[in-house]
mmCIF file of C-alpha atoms in Angstrom:
data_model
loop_
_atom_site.group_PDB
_atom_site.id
_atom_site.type_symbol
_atom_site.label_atom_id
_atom_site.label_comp_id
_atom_site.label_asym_id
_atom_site.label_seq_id
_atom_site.Cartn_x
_atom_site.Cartn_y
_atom_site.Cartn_z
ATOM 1 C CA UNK K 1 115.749 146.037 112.560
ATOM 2 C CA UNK K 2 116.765 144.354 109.062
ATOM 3 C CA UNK K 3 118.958 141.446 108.986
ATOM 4 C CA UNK K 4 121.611 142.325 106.683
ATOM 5 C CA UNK K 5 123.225 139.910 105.312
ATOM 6 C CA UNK K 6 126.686 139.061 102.987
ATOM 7 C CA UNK K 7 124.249 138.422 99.607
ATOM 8 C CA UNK K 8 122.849 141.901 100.316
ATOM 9 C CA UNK K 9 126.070 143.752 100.981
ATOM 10 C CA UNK K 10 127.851 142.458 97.991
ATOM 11 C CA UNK K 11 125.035 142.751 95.748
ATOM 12 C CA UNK K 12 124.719 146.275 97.054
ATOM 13 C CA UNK K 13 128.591 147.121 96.390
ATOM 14 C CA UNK K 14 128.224 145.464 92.609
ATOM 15 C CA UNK K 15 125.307 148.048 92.250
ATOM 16 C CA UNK K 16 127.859 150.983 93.533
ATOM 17 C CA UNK K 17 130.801 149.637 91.435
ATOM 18 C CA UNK K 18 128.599 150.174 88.000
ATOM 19 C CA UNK K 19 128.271 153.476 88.790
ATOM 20 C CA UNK K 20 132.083 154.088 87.873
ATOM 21 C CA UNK K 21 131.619 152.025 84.544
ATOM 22 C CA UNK K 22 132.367 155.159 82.579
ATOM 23 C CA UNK K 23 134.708 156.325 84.644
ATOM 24 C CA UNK K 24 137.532 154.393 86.397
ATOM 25 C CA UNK K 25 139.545 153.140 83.520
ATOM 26 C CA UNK K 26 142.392 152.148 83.424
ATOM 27 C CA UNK K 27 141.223 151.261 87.147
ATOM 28 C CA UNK K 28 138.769 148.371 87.550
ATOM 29 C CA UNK K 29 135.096 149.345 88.913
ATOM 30 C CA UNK K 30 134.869 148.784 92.513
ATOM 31 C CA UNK K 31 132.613 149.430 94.531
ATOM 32 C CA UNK K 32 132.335 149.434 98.624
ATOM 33 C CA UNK K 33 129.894 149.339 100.580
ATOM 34 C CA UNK K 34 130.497 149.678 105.310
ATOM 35 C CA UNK K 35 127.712 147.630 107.400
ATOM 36 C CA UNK K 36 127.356 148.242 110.801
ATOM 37 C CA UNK K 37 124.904 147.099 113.482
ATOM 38 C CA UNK K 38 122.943 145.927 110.296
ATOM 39 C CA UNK K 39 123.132 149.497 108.926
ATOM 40 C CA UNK K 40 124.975 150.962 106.062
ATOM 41 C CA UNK K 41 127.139 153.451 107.200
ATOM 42 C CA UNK K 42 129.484 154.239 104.128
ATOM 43 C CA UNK K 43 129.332 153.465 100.441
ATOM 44 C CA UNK K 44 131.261 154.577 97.518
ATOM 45 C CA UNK K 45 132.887 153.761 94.180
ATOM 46 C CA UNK K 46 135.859 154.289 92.785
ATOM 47 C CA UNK K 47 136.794 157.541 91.291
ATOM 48 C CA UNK K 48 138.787 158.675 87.778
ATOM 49 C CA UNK K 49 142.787 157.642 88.010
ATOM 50 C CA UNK K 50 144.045 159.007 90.048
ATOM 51 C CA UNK K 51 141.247 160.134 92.659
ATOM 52 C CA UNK K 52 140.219 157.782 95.731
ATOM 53 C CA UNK K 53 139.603 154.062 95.549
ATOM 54 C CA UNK K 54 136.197 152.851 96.478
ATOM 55 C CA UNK K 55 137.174 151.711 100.189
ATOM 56 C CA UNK K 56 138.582 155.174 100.712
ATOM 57 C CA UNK K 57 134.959 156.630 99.045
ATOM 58 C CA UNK K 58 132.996 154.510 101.311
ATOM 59 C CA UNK K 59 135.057 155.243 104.807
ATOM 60 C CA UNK K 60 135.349 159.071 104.015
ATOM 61 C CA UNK K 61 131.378 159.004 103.524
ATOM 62 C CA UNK K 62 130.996 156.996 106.594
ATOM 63 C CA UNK K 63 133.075 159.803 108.141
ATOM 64 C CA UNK K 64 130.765 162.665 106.668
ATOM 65 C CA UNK K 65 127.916 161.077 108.089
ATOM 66 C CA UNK K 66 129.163 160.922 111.650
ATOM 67 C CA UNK K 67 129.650 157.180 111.886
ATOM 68 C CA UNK K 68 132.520 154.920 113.926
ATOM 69 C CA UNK K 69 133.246 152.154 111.240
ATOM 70 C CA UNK K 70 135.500 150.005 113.972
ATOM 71 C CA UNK K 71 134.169 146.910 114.411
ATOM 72 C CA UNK K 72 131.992 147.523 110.827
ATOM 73 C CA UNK K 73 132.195 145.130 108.212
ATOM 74 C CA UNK K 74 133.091 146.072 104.799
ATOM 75 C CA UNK K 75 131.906 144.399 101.222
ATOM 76 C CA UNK K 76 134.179 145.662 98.480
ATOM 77 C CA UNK K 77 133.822 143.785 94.931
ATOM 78 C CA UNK K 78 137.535 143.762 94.265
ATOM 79 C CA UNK K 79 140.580 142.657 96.503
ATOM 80 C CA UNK K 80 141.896 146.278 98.579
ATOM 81 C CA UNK K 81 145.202 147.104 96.724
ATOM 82 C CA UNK K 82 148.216 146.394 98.865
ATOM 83 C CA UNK K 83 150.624 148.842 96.611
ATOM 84 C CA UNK K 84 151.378 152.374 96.508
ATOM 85 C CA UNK K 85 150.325 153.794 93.099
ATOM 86 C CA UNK K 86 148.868 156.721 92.073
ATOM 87 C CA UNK K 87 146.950 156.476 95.695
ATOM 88 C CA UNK K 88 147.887 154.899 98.781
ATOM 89 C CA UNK K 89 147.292 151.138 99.491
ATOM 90 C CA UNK K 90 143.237 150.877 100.280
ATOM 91 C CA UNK K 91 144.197 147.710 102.935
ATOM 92 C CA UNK K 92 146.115 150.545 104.865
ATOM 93 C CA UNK K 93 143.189 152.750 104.863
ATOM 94 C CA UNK K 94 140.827 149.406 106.352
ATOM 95 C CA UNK K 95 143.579 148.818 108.911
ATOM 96 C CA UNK K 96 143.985 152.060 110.440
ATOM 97 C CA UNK K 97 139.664 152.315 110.522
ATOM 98 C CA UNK K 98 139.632 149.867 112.592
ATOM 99 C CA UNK K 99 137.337 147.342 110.513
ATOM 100 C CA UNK K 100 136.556 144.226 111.681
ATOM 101 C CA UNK K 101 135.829 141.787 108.643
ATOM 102 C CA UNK K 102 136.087 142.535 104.785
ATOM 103 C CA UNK K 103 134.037 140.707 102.671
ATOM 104 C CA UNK K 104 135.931 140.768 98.828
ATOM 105 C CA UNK K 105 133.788 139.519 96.091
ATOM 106 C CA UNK K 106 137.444 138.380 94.112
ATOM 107 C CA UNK K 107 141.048 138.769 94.076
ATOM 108 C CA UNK K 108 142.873 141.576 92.617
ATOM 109 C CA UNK K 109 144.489 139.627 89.317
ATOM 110 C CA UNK K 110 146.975 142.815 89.082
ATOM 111 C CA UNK K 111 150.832 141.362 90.104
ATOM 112 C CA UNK K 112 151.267 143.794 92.689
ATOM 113 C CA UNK K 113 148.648 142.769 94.488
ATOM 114 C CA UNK K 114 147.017 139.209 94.302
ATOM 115 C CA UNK K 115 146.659 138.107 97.307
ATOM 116 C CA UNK K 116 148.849 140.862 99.274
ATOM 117 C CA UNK K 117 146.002 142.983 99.988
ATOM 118 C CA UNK K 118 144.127 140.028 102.050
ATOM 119 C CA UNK K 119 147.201 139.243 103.550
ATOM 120 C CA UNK K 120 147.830 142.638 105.365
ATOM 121 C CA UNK K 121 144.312 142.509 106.512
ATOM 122 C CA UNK K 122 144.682 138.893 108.291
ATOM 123 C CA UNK K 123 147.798 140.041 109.148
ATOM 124 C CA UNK K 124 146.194 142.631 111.325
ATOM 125 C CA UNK K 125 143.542 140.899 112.353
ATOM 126 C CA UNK K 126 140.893 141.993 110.002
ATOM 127 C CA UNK K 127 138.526 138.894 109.270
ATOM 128 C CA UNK K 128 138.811 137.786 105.347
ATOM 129 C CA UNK K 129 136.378 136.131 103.070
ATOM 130 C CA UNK K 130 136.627 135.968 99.326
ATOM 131 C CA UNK K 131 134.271 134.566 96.617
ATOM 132 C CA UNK K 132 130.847 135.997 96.989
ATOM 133 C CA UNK K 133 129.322 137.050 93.607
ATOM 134 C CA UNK K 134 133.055 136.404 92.007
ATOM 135 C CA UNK K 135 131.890 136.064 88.443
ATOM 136 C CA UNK K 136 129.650 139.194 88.774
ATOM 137 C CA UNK K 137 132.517 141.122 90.267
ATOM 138 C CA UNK K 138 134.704 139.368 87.184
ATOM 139 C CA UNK K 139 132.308 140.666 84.631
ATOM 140 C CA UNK K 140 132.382 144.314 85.440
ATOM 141 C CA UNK K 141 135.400 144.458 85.116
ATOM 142 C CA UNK K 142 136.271 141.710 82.416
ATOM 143 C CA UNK K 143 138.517 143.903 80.536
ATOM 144 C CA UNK K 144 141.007 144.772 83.421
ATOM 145 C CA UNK K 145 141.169 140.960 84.351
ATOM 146 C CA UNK K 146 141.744 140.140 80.260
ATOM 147 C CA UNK K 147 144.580 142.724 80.645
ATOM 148 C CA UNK K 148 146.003 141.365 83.659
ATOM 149 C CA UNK K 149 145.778 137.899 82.778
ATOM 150 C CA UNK K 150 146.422 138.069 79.560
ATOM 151 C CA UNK K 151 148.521 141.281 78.141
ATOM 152 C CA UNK K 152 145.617 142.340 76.089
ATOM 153 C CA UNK K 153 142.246 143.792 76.625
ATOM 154 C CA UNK K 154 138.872 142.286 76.468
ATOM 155 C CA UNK K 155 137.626 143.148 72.856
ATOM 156 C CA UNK K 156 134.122 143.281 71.939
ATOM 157 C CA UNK K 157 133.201 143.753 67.981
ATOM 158 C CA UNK K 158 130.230 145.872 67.560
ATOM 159 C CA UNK K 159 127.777 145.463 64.313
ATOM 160 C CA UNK K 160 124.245 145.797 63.553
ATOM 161 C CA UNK K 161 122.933 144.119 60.647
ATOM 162 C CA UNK K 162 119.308 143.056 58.502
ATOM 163 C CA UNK K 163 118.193 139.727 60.330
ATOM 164 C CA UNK K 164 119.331 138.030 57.079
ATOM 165 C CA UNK K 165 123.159 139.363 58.009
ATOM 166 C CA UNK K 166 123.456 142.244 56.082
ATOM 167 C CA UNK K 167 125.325 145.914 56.570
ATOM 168 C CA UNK K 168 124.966 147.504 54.056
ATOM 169 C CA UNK K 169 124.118 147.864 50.747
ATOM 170 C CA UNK K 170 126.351 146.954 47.816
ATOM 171 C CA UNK K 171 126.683 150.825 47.170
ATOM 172 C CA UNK K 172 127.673 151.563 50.815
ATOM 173 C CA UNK K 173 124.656 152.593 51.820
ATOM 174 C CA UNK K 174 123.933 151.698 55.930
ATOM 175 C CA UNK K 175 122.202 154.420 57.783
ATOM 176 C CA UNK K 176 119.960 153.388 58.751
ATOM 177 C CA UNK K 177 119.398 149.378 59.051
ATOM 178 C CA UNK K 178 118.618 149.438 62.783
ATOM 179 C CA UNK K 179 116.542 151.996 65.142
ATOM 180 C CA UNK K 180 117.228 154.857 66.617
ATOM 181 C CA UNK K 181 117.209 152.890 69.967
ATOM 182 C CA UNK K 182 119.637 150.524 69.397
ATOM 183 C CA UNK K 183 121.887 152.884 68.020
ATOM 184 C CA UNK K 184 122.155 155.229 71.482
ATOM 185 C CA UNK K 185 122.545 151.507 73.408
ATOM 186 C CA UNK K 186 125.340 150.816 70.965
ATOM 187 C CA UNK K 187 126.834 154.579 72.406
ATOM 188 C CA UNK K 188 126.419 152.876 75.829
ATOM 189 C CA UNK K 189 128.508 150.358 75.155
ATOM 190 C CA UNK K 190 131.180 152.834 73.535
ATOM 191 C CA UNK K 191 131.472 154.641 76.676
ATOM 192 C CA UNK K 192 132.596 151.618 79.072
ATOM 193 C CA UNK K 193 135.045 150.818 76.515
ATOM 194 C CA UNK K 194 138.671 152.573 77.093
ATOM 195 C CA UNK K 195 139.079 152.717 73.107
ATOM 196 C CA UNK K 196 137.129 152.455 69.241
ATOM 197 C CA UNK K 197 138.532 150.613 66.842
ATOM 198 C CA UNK K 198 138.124 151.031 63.324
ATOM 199 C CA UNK K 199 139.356 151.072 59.525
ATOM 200 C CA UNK K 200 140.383 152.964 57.175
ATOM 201 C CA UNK K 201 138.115 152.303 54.635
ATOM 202 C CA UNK K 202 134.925 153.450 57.392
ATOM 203 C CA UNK K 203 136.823 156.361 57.732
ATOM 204 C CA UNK K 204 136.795 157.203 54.082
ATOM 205 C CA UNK K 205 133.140 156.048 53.374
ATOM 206 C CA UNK K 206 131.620 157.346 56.736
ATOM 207 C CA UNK K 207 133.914 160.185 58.104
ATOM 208 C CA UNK K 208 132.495 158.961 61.681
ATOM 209 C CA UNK K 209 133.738 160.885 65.211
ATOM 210 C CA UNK K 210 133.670 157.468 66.557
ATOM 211 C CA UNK K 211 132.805 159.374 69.770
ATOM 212 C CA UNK K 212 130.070 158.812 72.557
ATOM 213 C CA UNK K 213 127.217 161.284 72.076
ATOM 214 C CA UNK K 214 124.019 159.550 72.848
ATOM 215 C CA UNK K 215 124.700 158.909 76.824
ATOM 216 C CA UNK K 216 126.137 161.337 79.002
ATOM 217 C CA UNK K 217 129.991 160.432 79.752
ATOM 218 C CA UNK K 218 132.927 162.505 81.666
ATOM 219 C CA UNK K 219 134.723 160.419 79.275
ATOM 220 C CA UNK K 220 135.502 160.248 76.005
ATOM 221 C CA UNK K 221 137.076 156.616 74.246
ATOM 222 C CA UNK K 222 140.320 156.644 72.360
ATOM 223 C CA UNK K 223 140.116 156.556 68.778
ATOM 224 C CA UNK K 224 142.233 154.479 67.016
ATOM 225 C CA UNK K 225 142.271 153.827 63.204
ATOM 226 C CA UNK K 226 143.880 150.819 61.308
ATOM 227 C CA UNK K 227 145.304 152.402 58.107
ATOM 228 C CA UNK K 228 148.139 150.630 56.883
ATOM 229 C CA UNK K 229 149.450 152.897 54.276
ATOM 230 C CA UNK K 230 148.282 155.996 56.380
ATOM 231 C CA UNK K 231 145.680 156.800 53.437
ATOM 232 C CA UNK K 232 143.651 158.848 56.360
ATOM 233 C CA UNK K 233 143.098 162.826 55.523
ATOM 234 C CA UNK K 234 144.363 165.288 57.990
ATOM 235 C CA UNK K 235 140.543 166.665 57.883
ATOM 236 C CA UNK K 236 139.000 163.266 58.982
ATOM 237 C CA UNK K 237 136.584 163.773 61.423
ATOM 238 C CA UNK K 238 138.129 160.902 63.498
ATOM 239 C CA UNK K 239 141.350 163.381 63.956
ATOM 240 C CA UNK K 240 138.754 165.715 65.828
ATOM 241 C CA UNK K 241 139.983 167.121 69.436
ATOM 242 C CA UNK K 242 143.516 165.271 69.116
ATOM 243 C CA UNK K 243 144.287 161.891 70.540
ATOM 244 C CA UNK K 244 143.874 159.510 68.238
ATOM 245 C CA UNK K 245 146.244 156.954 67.336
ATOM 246 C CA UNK K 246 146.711 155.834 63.950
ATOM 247 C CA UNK K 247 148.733 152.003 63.115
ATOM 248 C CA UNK K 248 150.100 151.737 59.955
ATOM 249 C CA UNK K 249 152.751 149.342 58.267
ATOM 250 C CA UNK K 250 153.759 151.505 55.967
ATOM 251 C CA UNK K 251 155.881 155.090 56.544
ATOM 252 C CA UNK K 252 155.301 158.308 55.015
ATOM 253 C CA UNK K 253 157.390 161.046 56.957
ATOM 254 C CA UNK K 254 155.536 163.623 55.510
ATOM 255 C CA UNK K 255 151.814 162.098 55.946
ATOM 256 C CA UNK K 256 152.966 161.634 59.574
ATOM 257 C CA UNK K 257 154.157 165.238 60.039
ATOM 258 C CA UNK K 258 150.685 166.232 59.155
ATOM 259 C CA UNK K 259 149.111 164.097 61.097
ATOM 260 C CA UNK K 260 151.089 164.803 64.351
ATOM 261 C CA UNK K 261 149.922 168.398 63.906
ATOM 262 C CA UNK K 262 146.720 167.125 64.433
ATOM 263 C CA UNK K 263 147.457 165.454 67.361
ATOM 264 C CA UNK K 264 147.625 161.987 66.233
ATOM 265 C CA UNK K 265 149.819 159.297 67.600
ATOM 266 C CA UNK K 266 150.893 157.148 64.663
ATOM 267 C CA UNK K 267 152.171 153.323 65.858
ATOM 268 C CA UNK K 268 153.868 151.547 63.208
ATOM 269 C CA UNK K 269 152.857 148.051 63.609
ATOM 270 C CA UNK K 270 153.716 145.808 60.091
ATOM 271 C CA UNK K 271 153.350 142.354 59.992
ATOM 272 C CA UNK K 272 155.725 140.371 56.825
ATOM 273 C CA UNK K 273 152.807 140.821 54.345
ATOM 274 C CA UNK K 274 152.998 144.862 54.868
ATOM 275 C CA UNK K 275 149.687 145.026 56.870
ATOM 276 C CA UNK K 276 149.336 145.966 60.473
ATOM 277 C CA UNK K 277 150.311 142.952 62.750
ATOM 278 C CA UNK K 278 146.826 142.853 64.843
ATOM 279 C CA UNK K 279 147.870 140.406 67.161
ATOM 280 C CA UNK K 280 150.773 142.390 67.981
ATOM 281 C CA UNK K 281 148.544 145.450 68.111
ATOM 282 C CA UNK K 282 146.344 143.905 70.649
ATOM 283 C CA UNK K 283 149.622 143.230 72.910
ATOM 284 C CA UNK K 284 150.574 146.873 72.406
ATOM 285 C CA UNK K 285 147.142 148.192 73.300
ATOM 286 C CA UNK K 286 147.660 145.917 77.081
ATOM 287 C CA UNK K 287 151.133 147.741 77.264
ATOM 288 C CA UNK K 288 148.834 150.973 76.394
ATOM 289 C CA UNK K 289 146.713 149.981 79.936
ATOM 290 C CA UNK K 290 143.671 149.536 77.635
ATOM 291 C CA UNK K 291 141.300 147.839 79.218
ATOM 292 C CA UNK K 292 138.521 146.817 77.217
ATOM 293 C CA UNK K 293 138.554 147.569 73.015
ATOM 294 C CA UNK K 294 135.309 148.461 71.362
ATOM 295 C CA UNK K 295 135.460 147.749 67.533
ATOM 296 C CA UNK K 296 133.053 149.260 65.206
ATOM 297 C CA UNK K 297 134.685 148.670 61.551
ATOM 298 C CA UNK K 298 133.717 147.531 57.882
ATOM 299 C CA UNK K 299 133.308 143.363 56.906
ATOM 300 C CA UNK K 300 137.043 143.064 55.765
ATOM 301 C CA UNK K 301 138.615 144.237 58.853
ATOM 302 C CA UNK K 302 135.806 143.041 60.843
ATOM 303 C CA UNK K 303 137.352 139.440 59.112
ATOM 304 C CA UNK K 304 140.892 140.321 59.933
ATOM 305 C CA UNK K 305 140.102 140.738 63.281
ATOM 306 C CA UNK K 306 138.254 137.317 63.552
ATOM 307 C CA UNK K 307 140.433 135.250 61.404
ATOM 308 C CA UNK K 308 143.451 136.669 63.356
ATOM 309 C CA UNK K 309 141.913 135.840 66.972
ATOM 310 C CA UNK K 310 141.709 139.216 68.335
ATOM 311 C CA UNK K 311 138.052 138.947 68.573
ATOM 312 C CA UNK K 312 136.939 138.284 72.221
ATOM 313 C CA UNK K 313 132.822 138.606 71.691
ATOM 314 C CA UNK K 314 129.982 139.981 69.148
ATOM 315 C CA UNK K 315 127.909 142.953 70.350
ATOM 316 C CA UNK K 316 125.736 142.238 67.350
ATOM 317 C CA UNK K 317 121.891 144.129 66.640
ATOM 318 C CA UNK K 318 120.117 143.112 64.305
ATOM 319 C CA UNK K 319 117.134 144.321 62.585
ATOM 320 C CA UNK K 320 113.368 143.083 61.678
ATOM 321 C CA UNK K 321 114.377 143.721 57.947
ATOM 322 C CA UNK K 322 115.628 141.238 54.752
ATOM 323 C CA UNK K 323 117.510 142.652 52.366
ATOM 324 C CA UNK K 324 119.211 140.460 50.273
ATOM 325 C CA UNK K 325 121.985 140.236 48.188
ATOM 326 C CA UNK K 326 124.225 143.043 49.846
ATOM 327 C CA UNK K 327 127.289 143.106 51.983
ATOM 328 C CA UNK K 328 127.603 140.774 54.906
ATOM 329 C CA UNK K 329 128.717 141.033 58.571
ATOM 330 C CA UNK K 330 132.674 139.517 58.466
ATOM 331 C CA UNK K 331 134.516 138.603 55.470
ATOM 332 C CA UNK K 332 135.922 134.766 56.251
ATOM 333 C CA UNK K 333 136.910 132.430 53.839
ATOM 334 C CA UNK K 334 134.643 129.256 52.781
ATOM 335 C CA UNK K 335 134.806 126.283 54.804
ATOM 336 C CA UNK K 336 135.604 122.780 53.365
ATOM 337 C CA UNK K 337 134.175 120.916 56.128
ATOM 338 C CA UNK K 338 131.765 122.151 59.011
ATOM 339 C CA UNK K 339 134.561 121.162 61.537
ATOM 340 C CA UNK K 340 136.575 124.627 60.838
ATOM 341 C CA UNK K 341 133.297 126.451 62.345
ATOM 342 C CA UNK K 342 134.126 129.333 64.581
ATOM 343 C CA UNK K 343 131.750 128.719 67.487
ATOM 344 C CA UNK K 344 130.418 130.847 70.102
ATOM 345 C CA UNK K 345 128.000 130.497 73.019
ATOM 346 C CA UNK K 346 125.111 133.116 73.576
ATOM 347 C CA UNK K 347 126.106 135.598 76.824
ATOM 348 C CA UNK K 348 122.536 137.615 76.126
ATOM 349 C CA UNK K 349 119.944 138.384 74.444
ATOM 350 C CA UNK K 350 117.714 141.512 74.376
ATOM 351 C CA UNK K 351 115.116 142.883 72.643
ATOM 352 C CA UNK K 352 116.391 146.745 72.133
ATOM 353 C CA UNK K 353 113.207 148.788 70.348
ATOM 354 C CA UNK K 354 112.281 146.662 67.199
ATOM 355 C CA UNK K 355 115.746 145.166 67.465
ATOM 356 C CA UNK K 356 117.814 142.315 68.851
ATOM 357 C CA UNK K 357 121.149 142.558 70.653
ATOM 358 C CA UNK K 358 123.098 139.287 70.833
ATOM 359 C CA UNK K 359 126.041 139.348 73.002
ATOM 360 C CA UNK K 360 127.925 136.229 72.358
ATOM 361 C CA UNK K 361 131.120 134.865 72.915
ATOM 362 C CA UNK K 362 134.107 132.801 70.945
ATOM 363 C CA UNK K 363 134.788 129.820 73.121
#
């Protein structure tokens, strides 16, 4: 019989908690995974809000499959929740099985729980160990952590550019710089995100949905648009379905009575110079239990957002192509001195088709 040990359990449970990526927000992904006799006898993930936790996934399929998990041991990639929420506390659910050790990759960061859940475990003599594969486990879910910790989520700029740094032409024209493949990864990355970001002025060149279409999702991203003087038409595509929220700075009663028809949200958001506050915005979107932000918007906003430090990391693909005098990635001001360099380590980097994704990071 195999030897199965902690590595393989966790590693196993981090493979069950990405299947939820899509799915869990504003939940973290968690995943679970019940060893027994060096067997595993339950695994699961957690579902949509709302719907079981991943402990309760993995004990109910333990259950379907005709299996006694007292005495098991269970690997679980976040700390159980101690709290009653939309479901009840996952430690109760351990306790009552009868488990015998839990094996937590890291604690819960969430108030009403850190720590709490591990300490009705030990409480009831349920074996605790915490740490294995943390920053894996932190990763996944790096946008409910950023939230936690910080008010705000995790946001991650998206661009794709020439090799030389460009995005479009001088005329506007952009479709397309990169491939075909890097364009449905780019939709990947959409779909873990709990919103999409952009501006007003993409809205009026490129009428996007700003949805996810090339990857199958149960999900769909909120849509939010930055339009300060609510110049947006009530026929943008972006309006499509309902749901989206519009900031603005500026009020137009009437412009916001059409828009509400359409099921826009509008947030007014100003900052003293009559813009939208983005720093404040980012705050608001924590308070709005968004996890992590995807941004996929023009050079000037794309420099707002940098300049402003509401940039987290750069999702950037780039292209086997030069073209040459034409507009750039971020609009920043010049430098007097090399020292005032924004500078960011390298996270990853892929070849995606003919392109290159960077993910990298501000430090």
């Amino acid at each position: 019989m195999e030897t199965f040990n902690d590595l393989q359990g966790m590693a196993h449970a981090l493979q069950w908690a990405a299947k939820g990526l899509f799915i869990t927000a504003p939940n973290p992904r968690v995943g679970c995974v019940i060893v027994k006799d060096n067997r595993i006898i339950g695994e699961g993930h957690t579902q949509p809000a709302g719907q079981p936790h991943a402990e309760v996934q993995a004990l109910n399929d333990a259950a379907h499959r005709g299996f006694d998990v007292r005495g098991a041991t269970v690997y679980v990639t976040l700390e159980p929740c101690s709290h009653h929420g939309r479901t009840p506390p996952c430690a109760d659910a351990l306790i009552a099985a009868g488990v015998a050790k839990v094996v937590a990759a890291v604690a819960d960061p969430n108030p009403l729980v850190a720590g709490q859940g591990f300490a009705a475990l030990q409480a009831a003599g349920i074996e605790v160990a915490c740490g294995l594969m943390e920053q894996e486990a932190r990763e996944l879910n790096i946008g409910f952590f950023s939230r936690m910790q910080r008010g705000k989520p995790w946001v991650r700029m998206k661009a794709a550019a020439s090799v030389d740094g460009k995005t479009a032409l001088h005329s506007g024209q952009s479709q397309w710089i990169t491939s075909q493949a890097a364009r449905d990864d780019g939709h990947a990355w959409r779909a873990r995100a709990c919103a999409i970001l952009t501006g007003i002025g993409t809205v009026k060149e490129d009428d996007p949905l700003l949805n996810v279409r090339a990857v199958d999702t149960p999900r769909q991203p909120r849509r939010i648009v930055i339009d300060s003087h609510l110049q947006i038409s009530p026929d943008a595509r972006v309006l499509a379905g309902g749901g989206t929220w519009i900031v603005a700075a500026h009020s137009d009663p009437d412009k916001q009575a059409r828009l509400r028809e359409q099921g826009a949200e509008i947030i007014m958001l100003p900052n003293a110079h009559g813009k939208v506050d983005l720093p404040a915005l980012m705050l608001e979107l924590g308070r709005r239990h968004i996890n992590e932000l995807h941004i996929e918007a023009g050079f000037k906003l794309n420099g707002s957002l940098i300049r402003e430090n509401c940039v987290d990391e750069l999702l950037l693909y780039l292209a086997p192509h030069l073209i040459g005098d034409a507009q750039g990635l971020f609009d920043l001001p010049a430098l007097d001195t090399l020292d005032a360099k924004r500078t960011l380590t390298f996270q990853e980097i892929k070849q995606i088709g003919p392109d290159l994704r960077i993910l990298a990071r501000f430090i």
